[in-house]
mmCIF file of C-alpha atoms and ligand atoms in Angstrom:
data_model
loop_
_atom_site.group_PDB
_atom_site.id
_atom_site.type_symbol
_atom_site.label_atom_id
_atom_site.label_comp_id
_atom_site.label_asym_id
_atom_site.label_seq_id
_atom_site.Cartn_x
_atom_site.Cartn_y
_atom_site.Cartn_z
ATOM 1 C CA MET A 1 0.000 0.000 0.000
ATOM 2 C CA ARG A 2 1.231 3.506 -0.773
ATOM 3 C CA ALA A 3 0.508 6.044 1.934
ATOM 4 C CA ILE A 4 -1.776 8.910 1.054
ATOM 5 C CA SER A 5 -0.326 11.649 3.176
ATOM 6 C CA TYR A 6 0.839 15.184 3.442
ATOM 7 C CA THR A 7 3.314 16.724 5.815
ATOM 8 C CA VAL A 8 3.612 20.367 6.823
ATOM 9 C CA ALA A 9 6.449 21.865 8.800
ATOM 10 C CA LEU A 10 5.235 24.187 11.532
ATOM 11 C CA ALA A 11 7.725 25.721 13.945
ATOM 12 C CA GLY A 12 9.869 22.595 13.652
ATOM 13 C CA VAL A 13 6.850 20.420 14.384
ATOM 14 C CA LEU A 14 5.586 18.078 11.753
ATOM 15 C CA ALA A 15 1.889 17.673 11.375
ATOM 16 C CA THR A 16 1.343 14.596 9.277
ATOM 17 C CA THR A 17 -2.000 13.286 8.276
ATOM 18 C CA SER A 18 -2.345 9.972 6.620
ATOM 19 C CA ALA A 19 -5.269 7.980 5.516
ATOM 20 C CA MET A 20 -5.063 4.259 6.158
ATOM 21 C CA ALA A 21 -5.632 2.169 3.075
ATOM 22 C CA GLN A 22 -5.966 -1.574 2.790
ATOM 23 C CA CYS A 23 -2.727 -3.507 2.595
ATOM 24 C CA ASP A 24 -2.061 -5.285 -0.674
ATOM 25 C CA PRO A 25 -1.873 -9.090 -0.866
ATOM 26 C CA GLY A 26 1.666 -10.358 -0.203
ATOM 27 C CA GLU A 27 2.678 -7.356 1.911
ATOM 28 C CA GLU A 28 3.923 -7.997 5.453
ATOM 29 C CA VAL A 29 1.320 -6.274 7.632
ATOM 30 C CA ILE A 30 2.783 -4.311 10.552
ATOM 31 C CA ARG A 31 0.198 -3.163 13.098
ATOM 32 C CA PHE A 32 1.595 -0.407 15.350
ATOM 33 C CA SER A 33 -0.478 0.231 18.451
ATOM 34 C CA HIS A 34 -0.125 3.185 20.809
ATOM 35 C CA VAL A 35 -2.167 5.128 23.309
ATOM 36 C CA THR A 36 -1.491 8.827 22.729
ATOM 37 C CA ALA A 37 -2.787 11.480 20.374
ATOM 38 C CA GLU A 38 -1.616 11.336 16.756
ATOM 39 C CA GLN A 39 -0.886 14.994 16.158
ATOM 40 C CA GLY A 40 1.101 17.506 18.168
ATOM 41 C CA HIS A 41 2.488 14.624 20.221
ATOM 42 C CA PRO A 42 6.029 13.172 19.993
ATOM 43 C CA LYS A 43 4.937 9.523 19.810
ATOM 44 C CA GLY A 44 1.927 10.152 17.596
ATOM 45 C CA GLU A 45 4.002 12.168 15.104
ATOM 46 C CA ALA A 46 6.835 9.625 15.104
ATOM 47 C CA ALA A 47 4.438 6.748 14.460
ATOM 48 C CA LEU A 48 2.816 8.654 11.584
ATOM 49 C CA LEU A 49 6.165 9.406 9.982
ATOM 50 C CA LEU A 50 7.183 5.756 10.358
ATOM 51 C CA GLN A 51 3.925 4.670 8.730
ATOM 52 C CA GLU A 52 4.380 7.102 5.866
ATOM 53 C CA ARG A 53 7.958 6.026 5.169
ATOM 54 C CA VAL A 54 7.293 2.285 5.474
ATOM 55 C CA ASN A 55 4.286 2.506 3.178
ATOM 56 C CA ASN A 56 6.146 4.531 0.571
ATOM 57 C CA GLU A 57 9.582 2.945 0.685
ATOM 58 C CA LEU A 58 8.606 -0.663 1.350
ATOM 59 C CA ASP A 59 5.547 -0.581 -0.929
ATOM 60 C CA GLY A 60 4.741 -4.086 -2.149
ATOM 61 C CA ARG A 61 6.837 -5.671 0.618
ATOM 62 C CA ALA A 62 5.385 -4.282 3.860
ATOM 63 C CA CYS A 63 2.449 -2.217 4.960
ATOM 64 C CA MET A 64 2.085 -0.387 8.284
ATOM 65 C CA GLU A 65 -1.181 0.441 10.024
ATOM 66 C CA VAL A 66 -0.899 2.771 13.025
ATOM 67 C CA TYR A 67 -3.623 2.565 15.680
ATOM 68 C CA PRO A 68 -3.358 5.605 18.028
ATOM 69 C CA SER A 69 -5.316 6.569 21.173
ATOM 70 C CA SER A 70 -5.734 2.991 22.506
ATOM 71 C CA THR A 71 -7.963 2.116 19.527
ATOM 72 C CA LEU A 72 -6.359 -1.333 19.160
ATOM 73 C CA PHE A 73 -4.931 -2.071 22.631
ATOM 74 C CA ASN A 74 -4.249 -0.097 25.788
ATOM 75 C CA ASP A 75 -0.832 -0.387 27.408
ATOM 76 C CA ASP A 76 -1.968 -3.075 29.856
ATOM 77 C CA ASP A 77 -2.943 -5.354 26.990
ATOM 78 C CA VAL A 78 -0.531 -4.574 24.176
ATOM 79 C CA LEU A 79 2.487 -6.633 25.265
ATOM 80 C CA PRO A 80 0.540 -9.855 25.953
ATOM 81 C CA ALA A 81 -1.201 -9.262 22.587
ATOM 82 C CA MET A 82 2.187 -8.846 20.888
ATOM 83 C CA LEU A 83 3.332 -12.172 22.320
ATOM 84 C CA ARG A 84 0.149 -13.757 20.923
ATOM 85 C CA GLY A 85 0.934 -12.302 17.462
ATOM 86 C CA GLU A 86 -1.997 -9.853 17.447
ATOM 87 C CA VAL A 87 0.124 -6.707 16.973
ATOM 88 C CA GLU A 88 3.651 -6.310 15.587
ATOM 89 C CA MET A 89 4.926 -3.024 17.068
ATOM 90 C CA ALA A 90 4.174 -0.709 19.972
ATOM 91 C CA ALA A 91 5.952 1.986 21.939
ATOM 92 C CA PRO A 92 4.855 1.755 25.582
ATOM 93 C CA SER A 93 6.416 4.084 28.092
ATOM 94 C CA LEU A 94 9.458 2.701 29.905
ATOM 95 C CA SER A 95 7.321 2.432 33.059
ATOM 96 C CA LYS A 96 5.215 -0.329 31.532
ATOM 97 C CA PHE A 97 7.710 -3.196 31.157
ATOM 98 C CA SER A 98 8.158 -4.273 34.771
ATOM 99 C CA SER A 99 6.421 -7.654 34.222
ATOM 100 C CA TYR A 100 9.170 -8.482 31.713
ATOM 101 C CA THR A 101 12.363 -6.911 33.102
ATOM 102 C CA GLN A 102 13.498 -5.135 36.238
ATOM 103 C CA SER A 103 16.255 -3.200 34.450
ATOM 104 C CA LEU A 104 13.975 -0.757 32.647
ATOM 105 C CA GLN A 105 12.584 0.315 36.013
ATOM 106 C CA LEU A 106 15.754 2.366 36.189
ATOM 107 C CA PHE A 107 14.046 5.114 34.200
ATOM 108 C CA ASP A 108 11.428 5.574 36.942
ATOM 109 C CA LEU A 109 13.928 6.572 39.631
ATOM 110 C CA PRO A 110 13.079 10.139 40.712
ATOM 111 C CA PHE A 111 15.475 12.932 39.742
ATOM 112 C CA LEU A 112 17.851 10.476 38.037
ATOM 113 C CA PHE A 113 18.288 12.513 34.853
ATOM 114 C CA GLU A 114 18.905 16.253 34.786
ATOM 115 C CA ASP A 115 17.280 16.712 31.387
ATOM 116 C CA MET A 116 16.460 14.941 28.120
ATOM 117 C CA LEU A 117 20.031 15.309 26.848
ATOM 118 C CA ALA A 118 21.199 13.197 29.780
ATOM 119 C CA VAL A 119 18.521 10.623 28.916
ATOM 120 C CA GLU A 120 19.677 10.601 25.279
ATOM 121 C CA GLU A 121 23.326 10.274 26.294
ATOM 122 C CA PHE A 122 22.617 7.332 28.597
ATOM 123 C CA GLN A 123 20.367 5.553 26.089
ATOM 124 C CA ASN A 124 23.122 5.811 23.463
ATOM 125 C CA SER A 125 25.746 4.354 25.817
ATOM 126 C CA ASP A 126 26.582 0.622 25.817
ATOM 127 C CA ALA A 127 24.628 0.142 29.059
ATOM 128 C CA GLY A 128 21.630 1.959 27.597
ATOM 129 C CA GLN A 129 21.691 0.060 24.291
ATOM 130 C CA ALA A 130 21.962 -3.279 26.142
ATOM 131 C CA LEU A 131 18.594 -2.550 27.756
ATOM 132 C CA LYS A 132 16.908 -3.084 24.404
ATOM 133 C CA GLU A 133 17.729 -6.782 24.732
ATOM 134 C CA SER A 134 16.733 -7.088 28.389
ATOM 135 C CA MET A 135 13.431 -8.839 27.543
ATOM 136 C CA VAL A 136 14.586 -11.208 24.811
ATOM 137 C CA ASP A 137 14.106 -14.229 27.077
ATOM 138 C CA GLU A 138 10.509 -13.119 27.501
ATOM 139 C CA GLY A 139 10.012 -12.875 23.725
ATOM 140 C CA LEU A 140 10.225 -9.083 23.401
ATOM 141 C CA LEU A 141 12.892 -7.049 21.617
ATOM 142 C CA GLY A 142 13.417 -3.317 22.037
ATOM 143 C CA LEU A 143 14.239 -1.624 18.729
ATOM 144 C CA GLU A 144 14.672 2.100 19.468
ATOM 145 C CA PHE A 145 14.076 4.575 22.292
ATOM 146 C CA TRP A 146 11.612 7.363 21.490
ATOM 147 C CA HIS A 147 11.497 10.562 23.512
ATOM 148 C CA ASN A 148 8.605 12.375 25.079
ATOM 149 C CA GLY A 149 9.865 14.549 27.951
ATOM 150 C CA MET A 150 10.304 15.259 31.634
ATOM 151 C CA LYS A 151 7.336 14.663 33.960
ATOM 152 C CA GLN A 152 5.417 17.304 35.881
ATOM 153 C CA PHE A 153 3.073 16.843 38.823
ATOM 154 C CA SER A 154 -0.429 18.295 38.849
ATOM 155 C CA ALA A 155 -3.332 18.099 41.284
ATOM 156 C CA ASN A 156 -6.664 19.653 42.116
ATOM 157 C CA ARG A 157 -4.960 21.893 44.642
ATOM 158 C CA PRO A 158 -1.665 23.794 44.539
ATOM 159 C CA LEU A 159 1.429 21.606 44.794
ATOM 160 C CA ILE A 160 4.438 23.608 45.874
ATOM 161 C CA GLN A 161 6.086 21.816 48.765
ATOM 162 C CA PRO A 162 6.191 17.993 48.715
ATOM 163 C CA SER A 163 4.013 18.019 51.844
ATOM 164 C CA ASP A 164 1.204 19.543 49.705
ATOM 165 C CA ALA A 165 0.760 16.121 48.107
ATOM 166 C CA ALA A 166 0.046 14.358 51.418
ATOM 167 C CA GLY A 167 -3.356 12.700 51.560
ATOM 168 C CA LEU A 168 -4.056 13.125 47.820
ATOM 169 C CA ARG A 169 -4.769 10.279 45.371
ATOM 170 C CA PHE A 170 -2.537 10.207 42.287
ATOM 171 C CA ARG A 171 -2.978 8.231 39.104
ATOM 172 C CA ILE A 172 0.224 6.351 38.241
ATOM 173 C CA GLN A 173 1.412 4.109 35.438
ATOM 174 C CA PRO A 174 1.719 0.506 36.645
ATOM 175 C CA SER A 175 5.186 0.695 38.239
ATOM 176 C CA ALA A 176 6.372 -0.254 41.725
ATOM 177 C CA ILE A 177 8.802 2.680 41.713
ATOM 178 C CA LEU A 178 6.137 5.205 40.792
ATOM 179 C CA ASN A 179 3.972 3.692 43.539
ATOM 180 C CA ALA A 180 6.812 4.088 46.051
ATOM 181 C CA GLN A 181 7.266 7.732 45.012
ATOM 182 C CA ILE A 182 3.649 8.553 45.741
ATOM 183 C CA GLU A 183 3.827 6.724 49.068
ATOM 184 C CA ALA A 184 6.980 8.663 49.968
ATOM 185 C CA LEU A 185 4.874 11.812 49.586
ATOM 186 C CA GLY A 186 2.262 10.458 52.014
ATOM 187 C CA ALA A 187 -0.223 10.131 49.160
ATOM 188 C CA THR A 188 -2.099 7.184 47.602
ATOM 189 C CA ALA A 189 -1.292 5.768 44.156
ATOM 190 C CA THR A 190 -3.894 4.369 41.756
ATOM 191 C CA PRO A 191 -2.526 2.552 38.675
ATOM 192 C CA MET A 192 -4.751 3.222 35.678
ATOM 193 C CA PRO A 193 -4.545 2.979 31.872
ATOM 194 C CA PHE A 194 -3.773 6.262 30.118
ATOM 195 C CA SER A 195 -7.136 6.294 28.340
ATOM 196 C CA GLU A 196 -8.974 6.540 31.689
ATOM 197 C CA VAL A 197 -6.965 9.336 33.313
ATOM 198 C CA TYR A 198 -8.877 12.390 32.085
ATOM 199 C CA ALA A 199 -12.233 11.022 33.256
ATOM 200 C CA ALA A 200 -10.773 10.050 36.637
ATOM 201 C CA LEU A 201 -9.300 13.534 37.140
ATOM 202 C CA GLU A 202 -12.514 15.201 36.015
ATOM 203 C CA SER A 203 -14.775 13.110 38.254
ATOM 204 C CA GLY A 204 -12.453 13.397 41.248
ATOM 205 C CA GLY A 205 -11.763 9.642 41.205
ATOM 206 C CA VAL A 206 -8.148 10.745 41.597
ATOM 207 C CA ASP A 207 -6.810 14.141 42.642
ATOM 208 C CA GLY A 208 -3.633 14.360 40.614
ATOM 209 C CA GLN A 209 -1.194 12.792 38.189
ATOM 210 C CA ALA A 210 2.331 13.122 36.802
ATOM 211 C CA ASN A 211 3.062 13.326 33.098
ATOM 212 C CA SER A 212 4.938 15.142 30.342
ATOM 213 C CA TRP A 213 3.785 18.480 28.914
ATOM 214 C CA SER A 214 2.835 16.773 25.646
ATOM 215 C CA ASN A 215 0.682 14.196 27.426
ATOM 216 C CA ILE A 216 -0.869 16.769 29.753
ATOM 217 C CA TYR A 217 -1.804 19.110 26.916
ATOM 218 C CA THR A 218 -3.014 16.576 24.349
ATOM 219 C CA GLN A 219 -5.190 14.797 26.957
ATOM 220 C CA SER A 220 -6.445 18.116 28.456
ATOM 221 C CA PHE A 221 -5.429 17.003 31.969
ATOM 222 C CA HIS A 222 -4.563 20.623 32.806
ATOM 223 C CA THR A 223 -8.158 21.711 32.246
ATOM 224 C CA VAL A 224 -9.341 19.646 35.215
ATOM 225 C CA GLN A 225 -6.442 20.436 37.591
ATOM 226 C CA ASP A 226 -5.652 23.422 39.795
ATOM 227 C CA GLY A 227 -2.377 23.980 37.963
ATOM 228 C CA VAL A 228 0.791 22.158 36.935
ATOM 229 C CA THR A 229 3.987 22.147 38.991
ATOM 230 C CA GLU A 230 7.121 22.129 36.853
ATOM 231 C CA SER A 231 8.778 19.430 38.943
ATOM 232 C CA ASN A 232 10.826 17.715 36.183
ATOM 233 C CA HIS A 233 11.093 14.860 38.695
ATOM 234 C CA GLY A 234 11.184 12.004 36.213
ATOM 235 C CA ILE A 235 11.041 11.130 32.547
ATOM 236 C CA LEU A 236 8.375 9.824 30.194
ATOM 237 C CA ASP A 237 10.154 7.987 27.414
ATOM 238 C CA TYR A 238 9.346 5.044 25.178
ATOM 239 C CA LEU A 239 10.780 1.816 23.850
ATOM 240 C CA VAL A 240 9.633 0.778 20.391
ATOM 241 C CA VAL A 241 9.198 -2.924 20.888
ATOM 242 C CA THR A 242 8.392 -5.994 18.830
ATOM 243 C CA SER A 243 8.152 -9.738 19.378
ATOM 244 C CA THR A 244 11.313 -11.738 18.818
ATOM 245 C CA THR A 245 9.290 -14.397 16.992
ATOM 246 C CA TRP A 246 7.897 -11.928 14.456
ATOM 247 C CA TRP A 247 11.163 -9.998 14.055
ATOM 248 C CA ASP A 248 13.300 -13.121 13.612
ATOM 249 C CA GLY A 249 10.796 -14.528 11.131
ATOM 250 C CA LEU A 250 11.007 -11.523 8.783
ATOM 251 C CA ASP A 251 12.820 -11.771 5.479
ATOM 252 C CA PRO A 252 16.346 -10.528 6.435
ATOM 253 C CA GLU A 253 16.449 -7.842 3.752
ATOM 254 C CA LEU A 254 13.050 -6.490 4.763
ATOM 255 C CA ARG A 255 14.103 -6.563 8.427
ATOM 256 C CA ASP A 256 17.238 -4.536 7.655
ATOM 257 C CA ASP A 257 15.318 -1.988 5.589
ATOM 258 C CA LEU A 258 12.655 -1.635 8.272
ATOM 259 C CA ALA A 259 15.283 -1.251 11.006
ATOM 260 C CA GLN A 260 17.032 1.469 8.962
ATOM 261 C CA ILE A 261 13.811 3.411 8.380
ATOM 262 C CA LEU A 262 12.961 3.139 12.090
ATOM 263 C CA LEU A 263 16.431 4.398 13.028
ATOM 264 C CA GLU A 264 16.122 7.400 10.721
ATOM 265 C CA VAL A 265 12.616 8.225 11.976
ATOM 266 C CA THR A 266 13.919 7.948 15.557
ATOM 267 C CA HIS A 267 16.721 10.434 14.896
ATOM 268 C CA GLU A 268 14.407 12.770 13.030
ATOM 269 C CA ARG A 269 11.577 12.816 15.578
ATOM 270 C CA ASN A 270 13.592 12.596 18.823
ATOM 271 C CA ARG A 271 15.129 15.939 17.889
ATOM 272 C CA PHE A 272 11.696 17.544 18.065
ATOM 273 C CA ALA A 273 10.343 15.941 21.262
ATOM 274 C CA PHE A 274 11.796 18.616 23.542
ATOM 275 C CA GLU A 275 10.564 21.441 21.335
ATOM 276 C CA LEU A 276 7.110 19.892 21.114
ATOM 277 C CA GLY A 277 7.023 19.582 24.918
ATOM 278 C CA GLU A 278 7.883 23.274 25.283
ATOM 279 C CA LEU A 279 5.211 24.169 22.739
ATOM 280 C CA ASN A 280 2.645 22.122 24.652
ATOM 281 C CA LYS A 281 3.735 23.801 27.909
ATOM 282 C CA ILE A 282 3.000 27.180 26.316
ATOM 283 C CA ARG A 283 -0.383 25.887 25.140
ATOM 284 C CA VAL A 284 -1.182 24.829 28.735
ATOM 285 C CA ARG A 285 -0.285 28.334 29.855
ATOM 286 C CA GLN A 286 -2.340 29.903 27.066
ATOM 287 C CA ASP A 287 -5.346 27.956 28.330
ATOM 288 C CA GLY A 288 -5.025 30.092 31.455
ATOM 289 C CA VAL A 289 -3.656 27.310 33.656
ATOM 290 C CA ARG A 290 -1.179 28.190 36.395
ATOM 291 C CA ILE A 291 2.331 26.740 35.982
ATOM 292 C CA ARG A 292 4.245 26.675 39.246
ATOM 293 C CA ARG A 293 8.047 26.740 39.084
ATOM 294 C CA LEU A 294 10.183 25.357 41.913
ATOM 295 C CA ASP A 295 12.979 27.536 43.291
ATOM 296 C CA ALA A 296 16.255 25.789 44.185
ATOM 297 C CA GLU A 297 15.288 25.305 47.826
ATOM 298 C CA THR A 298 11.864 23.858 47.048
ATOM 299 C CA ARG A 299 13.307 21.586 44.373
ATOM 300 C CA ALA A 300 15.809 20.301 46.946
ATOM 301 C CA ALA A 301 12.884 19.521 49.263
ATOM 302 C CA TRP A 302 11.253 17.387 46.520
ATOM 303 C CA VAL A 303 14.564 15.633 45.787
ATOM 304 C CA SER A 304 14.960 14.813 49.460
ATOM 305 C CA ALA A 305 11.324 13.673 49.908
ATOM 306 C CA LEU A 306 11.687 11.197 47.024
ATOM 307 C CA ALA A 307 15.277 10.109 47.763
ATOM 308 C CA PRO A 308 14.320 7.069 49.919
ATOM 309 C CA VAL A 309 12.857 5.422 46.812
ATOM 310 C CA TRP A 310 16.366 4.877 45.399
ATOM 311 C CA ALA A 311 17.461 2.641 48.277
ATOM 312 C CA GLN A 312 14.274 0.577 47.974
ATOM 313 C CA PHE A 313 15.027 -0.428 44.366
ATOM 314 C CA GLU A 314 18.815 -0.320 44.158
ATOM 315 C CA ASP A 315 19.229 -4.105 44.388
ATOM 316 C CA GLU A 316 16.488 -4.923 41.892
ATOM 317 C CA ILE A 317 17.797 -2.509 39.262
ATOM 318 C CA GLY A 318 21.513 -2.967 39.961
ATOM 319 C CA LEU A 319 23.964 -0.389 41.200
ATOM 320 C CA ASP A 320 26.157 -0.589 38.068
ATOM 321 C CA LEU A 321 23.248 0.380 35.866
ATOM 322 C CA ILE A 322 22.233 3.218 38.177
ATOM 323 C CA ASN A 323 25.815 4.505 38.221
ATOM 324 C CA ALA A 324 26.003 4.370 34.425
ATOM 325 C CA ALA A 325 22.776 6.409 34.150
ATOM 326 C CA GLU A 326 23.962 8.921 36.741
ATOM 327 C CA ALA A 327 27.181 9.418 34.783
ATOM 328 C CA ALA A 328 25.235 10.791 31.820
ATOM 329 C CA GLU A 329 25.487 14.521 32.231
ATOM 330 C CA GLY A 330 23.389 15.975 29.439
ATOM 331 C CA GLY A 331 23.167 19.701 29.944
ATOM 332 C CA LEU A 332 22.006 22.360 27.530
HETATM 333 C C1 LMR B 1 0.909 7.132 30.563
HETATM 334 O O1 LMR B 1 0.296 6.083 30.738
HETATM 335 O O2 LMR B 1 0.782 8.133 31.271
HETATM 336 C C2 LMR B 1 1.882 7.209 29.395
HETATM 337 O O3 LMR B 1 2.660 6.079 29.404
HETATM 338 C C3 LMR B 1 1.149 7.316 28.097
HETATM 339 C C4 LMR B 1 2.099 7.411 26.947
HETATM 340 O O4 LMR B 1 2.187 6.478 26.171
HETATM 341 O O5 LMR B 1 2.754 8.450 26.837
#
């Protein structure tokens, strides 16, 4: 199938629209499932560009269908479905692999990375690249890391000091480390699929959440919160993943061509994730929502409130891996 698509460049942000057509007989069908918005979102835009390039450049050999916004599977279901052969690619956040590997939990440690450059530097290191193969025994292979951005806390009342979170209920991604962070704040954690978060915040089923600017804006979380606190306390990043059975079974030439296209799309789109996050932060502000910055002293109070979480998970994750991640300096 050839993609019917157009791409416009807008302030360094691609807005790609593509219409899904039926795959032609004989083409390898690649279903790509994800849970976020398609447009104005780092993962959505990257998946669309991947679809466009695969369908143009591998026409007659492969055909990609992207299913955004949990329309095929939500993140709780997508990895079991991949192992059953019901979907070929996905890009869950790094917080969603703990049933398959303990190593990727590393990325949930609070205040581990200073900024996205540090994340990029670590992921490109030998230790970072080795993580892609950490689930091979479970039948899953990581192909590339995709960026989203740093995470910010929000709630239905002002969050300035860490003690402001005490007694509140926060939605978390299903991760023991994220659970421990919320407990360290004296709050209660509720794991919940991404697709249910807005309704839970709106109805008061939960009081707050933590997510990137791009996720907050494209899901309208900010519209049902008191404000957003620019805590930058963690990262929201992705691993593009596939099943080893499907990947190993591909024609080797097709596999190489697909891997090369994915690598190029990764480089192209990861460059824009930070910029897109900043744009979405401005959009949150333009909606009239209060953004609270932390001064150095208040930030130190958050770092210290969440610090006990490190000791709890050091053995599970491994000190060598933590040290390697800490060594990545980033910096702008
Ligand atoms: C979340 O569940 O908050 C995120 O993992 C969603 C996503 O894919 O960015």
